[in-house]
Short mmCIF file of C-alpha atoms in Angstrom, two decimals:
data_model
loop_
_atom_site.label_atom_id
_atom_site.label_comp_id
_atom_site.label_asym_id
_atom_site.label_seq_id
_atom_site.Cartn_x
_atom_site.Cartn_y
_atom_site.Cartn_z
CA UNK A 5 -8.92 20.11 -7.98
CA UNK A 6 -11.91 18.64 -6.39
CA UNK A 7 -13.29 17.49 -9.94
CA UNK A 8 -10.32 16.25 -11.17
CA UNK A 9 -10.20 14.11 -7.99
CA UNK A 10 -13.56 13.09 -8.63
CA UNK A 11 -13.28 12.47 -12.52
CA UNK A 12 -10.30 10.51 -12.09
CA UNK A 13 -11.74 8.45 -9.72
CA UNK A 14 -14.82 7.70 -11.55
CA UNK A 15 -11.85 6.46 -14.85
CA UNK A 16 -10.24 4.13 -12.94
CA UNK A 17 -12.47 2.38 -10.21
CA UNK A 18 -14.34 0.75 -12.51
CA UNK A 19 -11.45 -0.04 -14.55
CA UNK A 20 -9.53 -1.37 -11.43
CA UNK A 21 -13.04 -3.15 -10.72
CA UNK A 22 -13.34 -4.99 -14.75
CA UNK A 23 -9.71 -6.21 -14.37
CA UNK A 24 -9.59 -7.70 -10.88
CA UNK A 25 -13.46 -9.43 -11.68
CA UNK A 26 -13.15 -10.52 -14.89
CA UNK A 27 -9.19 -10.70 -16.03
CA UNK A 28 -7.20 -13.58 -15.22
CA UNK A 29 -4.45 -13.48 -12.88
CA UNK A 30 -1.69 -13.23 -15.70
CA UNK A 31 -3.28 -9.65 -17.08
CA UNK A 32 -4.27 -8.81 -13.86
CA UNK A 33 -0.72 -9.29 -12.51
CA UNK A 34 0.83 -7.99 -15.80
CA UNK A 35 -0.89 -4.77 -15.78
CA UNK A 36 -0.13 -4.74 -11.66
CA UNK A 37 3.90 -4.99 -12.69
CA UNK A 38 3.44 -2.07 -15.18
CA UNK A 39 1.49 -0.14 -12.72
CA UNK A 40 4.84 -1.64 -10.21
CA UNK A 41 7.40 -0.32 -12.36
CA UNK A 42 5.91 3.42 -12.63
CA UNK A 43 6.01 3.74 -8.82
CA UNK A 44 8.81 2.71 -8.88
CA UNK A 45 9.85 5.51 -11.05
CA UNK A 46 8.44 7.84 -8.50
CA UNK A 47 10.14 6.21 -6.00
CA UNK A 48 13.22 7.20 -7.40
CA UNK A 49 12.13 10.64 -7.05
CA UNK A 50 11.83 10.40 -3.30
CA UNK A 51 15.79 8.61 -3.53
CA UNK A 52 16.63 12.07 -5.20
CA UNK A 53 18.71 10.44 -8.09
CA UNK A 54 20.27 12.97 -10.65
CA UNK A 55 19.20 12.31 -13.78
CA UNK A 56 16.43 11.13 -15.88
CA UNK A 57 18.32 7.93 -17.14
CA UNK A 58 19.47 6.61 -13.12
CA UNK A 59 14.94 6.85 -12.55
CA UNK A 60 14.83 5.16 -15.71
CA UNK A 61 17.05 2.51 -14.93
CA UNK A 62 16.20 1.80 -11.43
CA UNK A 63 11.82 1.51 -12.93
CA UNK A 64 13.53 -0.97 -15.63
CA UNK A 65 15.11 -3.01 -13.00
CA UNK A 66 12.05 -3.01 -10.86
CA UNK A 67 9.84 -3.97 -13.83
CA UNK A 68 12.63 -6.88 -15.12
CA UNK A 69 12.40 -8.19 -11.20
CA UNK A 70 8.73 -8.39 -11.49
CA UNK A 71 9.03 -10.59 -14.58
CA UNK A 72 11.75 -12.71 -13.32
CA UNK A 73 9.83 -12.95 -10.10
CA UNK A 74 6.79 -14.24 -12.20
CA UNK A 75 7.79 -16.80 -14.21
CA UNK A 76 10.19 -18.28 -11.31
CA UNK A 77 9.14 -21.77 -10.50
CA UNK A 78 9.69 -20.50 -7.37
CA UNK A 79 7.75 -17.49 -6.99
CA UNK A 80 5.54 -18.89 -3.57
CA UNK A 81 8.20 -19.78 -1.70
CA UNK A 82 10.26 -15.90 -3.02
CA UNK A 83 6.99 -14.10 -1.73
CA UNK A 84 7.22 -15.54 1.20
CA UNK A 85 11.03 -14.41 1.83
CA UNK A 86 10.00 -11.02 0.42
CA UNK A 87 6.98 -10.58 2.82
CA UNK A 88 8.96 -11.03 6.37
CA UNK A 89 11.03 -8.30 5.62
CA UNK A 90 8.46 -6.39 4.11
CA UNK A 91 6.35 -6.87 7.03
CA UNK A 92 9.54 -6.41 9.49
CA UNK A 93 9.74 -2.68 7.86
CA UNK A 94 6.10 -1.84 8.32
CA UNK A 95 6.52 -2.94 11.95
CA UNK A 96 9.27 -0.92 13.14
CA UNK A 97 9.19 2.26 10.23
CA UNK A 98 6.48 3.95 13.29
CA UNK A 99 9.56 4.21 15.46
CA UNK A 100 11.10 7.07 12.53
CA UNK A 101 7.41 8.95 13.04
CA UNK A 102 8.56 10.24 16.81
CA UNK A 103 11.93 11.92 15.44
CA UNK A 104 10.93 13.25 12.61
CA UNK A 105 12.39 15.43 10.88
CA UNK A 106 15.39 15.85 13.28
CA UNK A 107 16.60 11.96 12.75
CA UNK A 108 16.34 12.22 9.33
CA UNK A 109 17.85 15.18 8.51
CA UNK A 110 20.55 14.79 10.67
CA UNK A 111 21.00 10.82 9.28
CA UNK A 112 19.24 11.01 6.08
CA UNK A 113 18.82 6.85 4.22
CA UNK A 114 21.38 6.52 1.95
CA UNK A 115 20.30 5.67 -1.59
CA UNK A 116 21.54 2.31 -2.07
CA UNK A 117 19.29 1.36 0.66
CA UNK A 118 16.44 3.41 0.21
CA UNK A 119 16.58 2.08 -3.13
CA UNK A 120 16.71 -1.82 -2.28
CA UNK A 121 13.41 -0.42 0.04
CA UNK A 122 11.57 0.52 -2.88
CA UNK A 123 12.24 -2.52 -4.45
CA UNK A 124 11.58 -4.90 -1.38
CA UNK A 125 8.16 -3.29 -0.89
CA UNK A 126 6.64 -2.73 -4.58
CA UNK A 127 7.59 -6.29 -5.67
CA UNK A 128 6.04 -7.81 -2.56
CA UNK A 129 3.21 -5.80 -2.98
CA UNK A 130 2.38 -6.60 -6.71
CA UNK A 131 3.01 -10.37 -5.90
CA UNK A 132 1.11 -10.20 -2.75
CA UNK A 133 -1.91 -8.73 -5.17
CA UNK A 134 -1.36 -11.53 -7.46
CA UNK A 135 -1.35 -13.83 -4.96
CA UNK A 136 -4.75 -13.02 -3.45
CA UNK A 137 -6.25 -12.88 -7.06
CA UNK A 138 -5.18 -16.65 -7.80
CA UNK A 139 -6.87 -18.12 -4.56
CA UNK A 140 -10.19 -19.51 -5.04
CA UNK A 141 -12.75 -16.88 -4.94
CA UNK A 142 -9.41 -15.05 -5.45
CA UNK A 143 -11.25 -11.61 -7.27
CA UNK A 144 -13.66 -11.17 -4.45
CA UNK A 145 -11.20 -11.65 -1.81
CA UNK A 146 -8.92 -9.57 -3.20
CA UNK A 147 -11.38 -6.45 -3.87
CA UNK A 148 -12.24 -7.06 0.13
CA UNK A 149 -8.46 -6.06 0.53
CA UNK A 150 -8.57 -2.89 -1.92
CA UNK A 151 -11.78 -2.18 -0.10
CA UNK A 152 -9.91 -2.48 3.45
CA UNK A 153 -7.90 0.18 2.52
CA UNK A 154 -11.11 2.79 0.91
CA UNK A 155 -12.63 2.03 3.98
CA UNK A 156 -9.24 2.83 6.34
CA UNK A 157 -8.94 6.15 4.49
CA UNK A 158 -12.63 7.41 3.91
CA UNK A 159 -13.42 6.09 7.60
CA UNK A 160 -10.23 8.68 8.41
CA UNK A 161 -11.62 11.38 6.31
CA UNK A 162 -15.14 12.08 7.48
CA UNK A 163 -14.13 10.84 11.31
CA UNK A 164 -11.18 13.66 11.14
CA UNK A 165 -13.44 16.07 9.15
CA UNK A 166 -16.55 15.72 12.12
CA UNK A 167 -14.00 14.73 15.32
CA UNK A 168 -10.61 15.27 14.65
CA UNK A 169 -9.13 17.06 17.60
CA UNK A 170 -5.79 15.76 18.42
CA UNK A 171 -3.19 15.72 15.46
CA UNK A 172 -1.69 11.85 14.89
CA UNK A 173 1.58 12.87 13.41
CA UNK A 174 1.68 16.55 13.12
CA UNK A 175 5.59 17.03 12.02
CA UNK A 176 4.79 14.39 9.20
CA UNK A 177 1.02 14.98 8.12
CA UNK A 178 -0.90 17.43 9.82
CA UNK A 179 -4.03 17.06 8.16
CA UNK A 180 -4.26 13.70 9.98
CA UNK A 181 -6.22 13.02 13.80
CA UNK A 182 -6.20 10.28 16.03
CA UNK A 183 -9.99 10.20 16.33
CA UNK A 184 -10.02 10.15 12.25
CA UNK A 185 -7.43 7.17 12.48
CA UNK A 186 -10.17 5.71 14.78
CA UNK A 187 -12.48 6.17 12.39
CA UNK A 188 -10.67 4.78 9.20
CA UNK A 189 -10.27 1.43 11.79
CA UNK A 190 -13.93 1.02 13.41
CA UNK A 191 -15.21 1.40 9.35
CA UNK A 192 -12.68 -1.84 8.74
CA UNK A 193 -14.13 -3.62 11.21
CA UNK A 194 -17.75 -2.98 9.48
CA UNK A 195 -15.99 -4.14 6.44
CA UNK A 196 -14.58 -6.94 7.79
CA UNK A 197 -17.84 -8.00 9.58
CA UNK A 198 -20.30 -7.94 6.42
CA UNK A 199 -17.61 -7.96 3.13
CA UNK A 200 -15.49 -10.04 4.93
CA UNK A 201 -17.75 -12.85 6.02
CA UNK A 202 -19.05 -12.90 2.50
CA UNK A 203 -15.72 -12.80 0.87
CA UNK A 204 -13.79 -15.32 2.90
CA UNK A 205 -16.94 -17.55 4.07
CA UNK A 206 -15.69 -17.39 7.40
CA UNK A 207 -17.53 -18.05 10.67
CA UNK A 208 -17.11 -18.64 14.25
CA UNK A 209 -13.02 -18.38 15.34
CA UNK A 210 -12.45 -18.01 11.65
CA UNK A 211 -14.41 -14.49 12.08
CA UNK A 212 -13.01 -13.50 14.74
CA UNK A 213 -9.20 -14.00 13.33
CA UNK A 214 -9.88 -12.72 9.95
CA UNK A 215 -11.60 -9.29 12.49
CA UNK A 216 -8.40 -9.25 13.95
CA UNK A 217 -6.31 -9.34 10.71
CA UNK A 218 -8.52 -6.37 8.80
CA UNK A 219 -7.77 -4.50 12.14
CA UNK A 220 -3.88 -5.08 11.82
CA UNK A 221 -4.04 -4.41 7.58
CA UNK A 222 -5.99 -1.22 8.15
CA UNK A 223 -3.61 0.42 10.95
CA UNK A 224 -0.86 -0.82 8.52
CA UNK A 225 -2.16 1.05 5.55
CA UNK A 226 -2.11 4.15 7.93
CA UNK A 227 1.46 3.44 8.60
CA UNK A 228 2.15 3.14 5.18
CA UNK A 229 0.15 6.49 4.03
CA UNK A 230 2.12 8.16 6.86
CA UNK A 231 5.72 6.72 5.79
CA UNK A 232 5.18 7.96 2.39
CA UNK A 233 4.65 11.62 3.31
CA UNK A 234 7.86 11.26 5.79
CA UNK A 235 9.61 10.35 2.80
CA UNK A 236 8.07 13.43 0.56
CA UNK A 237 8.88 15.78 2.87
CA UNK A 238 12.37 14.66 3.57
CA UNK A 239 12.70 15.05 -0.45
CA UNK A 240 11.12 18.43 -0.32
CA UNK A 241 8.18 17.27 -2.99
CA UNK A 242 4.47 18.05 -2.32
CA UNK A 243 3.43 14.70 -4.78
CA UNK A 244 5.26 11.54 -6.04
CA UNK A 245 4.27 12.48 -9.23
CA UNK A 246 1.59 14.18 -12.02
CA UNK A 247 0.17 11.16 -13.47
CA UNK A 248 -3.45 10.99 -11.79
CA UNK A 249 -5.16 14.22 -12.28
CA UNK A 250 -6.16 15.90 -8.98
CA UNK A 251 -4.23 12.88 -7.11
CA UNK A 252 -0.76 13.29 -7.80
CA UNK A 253 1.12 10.18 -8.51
CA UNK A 254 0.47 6.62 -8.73
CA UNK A 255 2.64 6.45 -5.24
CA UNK A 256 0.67 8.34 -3.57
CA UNK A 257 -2.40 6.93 -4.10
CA UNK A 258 -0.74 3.06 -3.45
CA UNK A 259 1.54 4.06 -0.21
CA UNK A 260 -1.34 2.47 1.44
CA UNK A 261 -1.60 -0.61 -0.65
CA UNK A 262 2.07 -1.07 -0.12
CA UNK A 263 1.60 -1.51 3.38
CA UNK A 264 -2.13 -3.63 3.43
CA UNK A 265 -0.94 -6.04 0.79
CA UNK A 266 1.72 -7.94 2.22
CA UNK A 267 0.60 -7.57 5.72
CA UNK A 268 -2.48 -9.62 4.31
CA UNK A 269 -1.38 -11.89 3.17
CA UNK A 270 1.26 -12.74 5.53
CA UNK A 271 -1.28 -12.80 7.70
CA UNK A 272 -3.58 -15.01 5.76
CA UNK A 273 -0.58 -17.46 5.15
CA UNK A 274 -0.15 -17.53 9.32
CA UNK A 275 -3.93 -17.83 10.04
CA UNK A 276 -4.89 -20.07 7.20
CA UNK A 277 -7.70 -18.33 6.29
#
């Protein structure tokens, strides 16, 4: 398992790493939507639908909302409208963490909603991405984000693996400490203090709020890694999917990204950075 991971890791980083550098931002977000559309297909597997064809559908109607969304002459002013909500859920889905799994067993999210979820959160994401990667300096800036996240989840790794005492949602994933949560943050704000400075050419108060934001983004990601196994065990499924050897499924190596993304850069709109 632990060369899989490894091997599959070592396929796509530098793939991720040639499309973001040297792609422009019409591949990059074109192979983003495609990437949008098959986690979306696992979403559907967390919604429980009952056949093949309704999974089908509801990826097809993510990936034809990604398109639309695209080549809208209104597509900045959508993203913004997408990313309130987006940010809204991100916000207040901690407040399910303390119940679980009593509230959710005993008032499980209907499907219609949990659908229009998945689609509020992987369309903002994948035009959130997009959005970063057509800025100026728009590849580096948007590797700092991907980055921000590596950093949230190795910092949580080896900080659990040497420290971790006290579990940080045991009923949800119990693998997971509060002192390796601690970790995966105080590596962000290393990040954000050298890749940061360099990537966004801040300095001064523009430092200190961009310090602040990574902060935010990487607790976010956290959230989002943790809302994604509430969901998996509510649907009684161990991965999202079989497509990355050794990983699982696309979704479950994004849940993160789903989360950091639009909290980014809602918070870069608000800061101006």
């Amino acid at each position: 398992m632990l060369i899989q991971r490894v091997v599959t890791a070592l396929v796509l980083l530098p793939a991720l790493l040639a499309l973001v550098w040297f792609a422009p931002t019409s591949a990059v977000f074109a192979v983003f939507a495609l990437a949008g559309a098959l986690i979306a297909w696992e979403w559907s597997g967390l919604m429980r639908l009952p056949s093949p064809a309704l999974r089908q559908g509801y990826a097809a109607a993510v990936g034809l909302i990604l398109v639309l969304a695209w080549f809208t002459p209104l597509r900045a002013q959508a993203l913004v409208w997408l990313l309130v909500p987006a940010a809204l859920w991100w916000l207040l889905v901690p407040l399910l963490f303390r119940g679980f799994p009593g509230n959710l067993q005993r008032r499980p999210i209907p499907t219609l909603p949990m659908g229009l979820l998945g689609m509020l959160l992987v369309v903002a994401t994948i035009l959130s991405l997009a959005w970063v990667h057509a800025l100026p300096g728009g590849p580096l800036k948007l590797l700092y984000v991907f980055f921000l996240v590596f950093a949230a989840d190795t910092g949580a790794f080896l900080a659990g693996r040497s420290f971790g005492r006290r579990k940080l949602a045991p009923a949800i994933s119990p693998g997971k400490t509060v002192e390796g949560a601690i970790g995966g943050i105080a590596l962000c704000a290393a990040w954000a203090l050298t890749g940061g400075v360099y990537a966004f050419g801040v300095a001064g108060t523009g430092l200190w709020w961009l310090l602040g934001l990574s902060l935010f983004v990487a607790a976010g990601s956290i959230v989002g890694d943790l809302a994604e196994s509430m969901f998996k065990r509510v649907s009684g499924i161990k991965d999202s999917g079989s497509l990355l050897p050794g990983h699982g499924g696309l979704l479950d190596r994004v849940d993160s990204i789903l989360a950091a993304a639009p909290l980014m850069v809602l918070g870069l709109i608000v800061t101006g950075l």
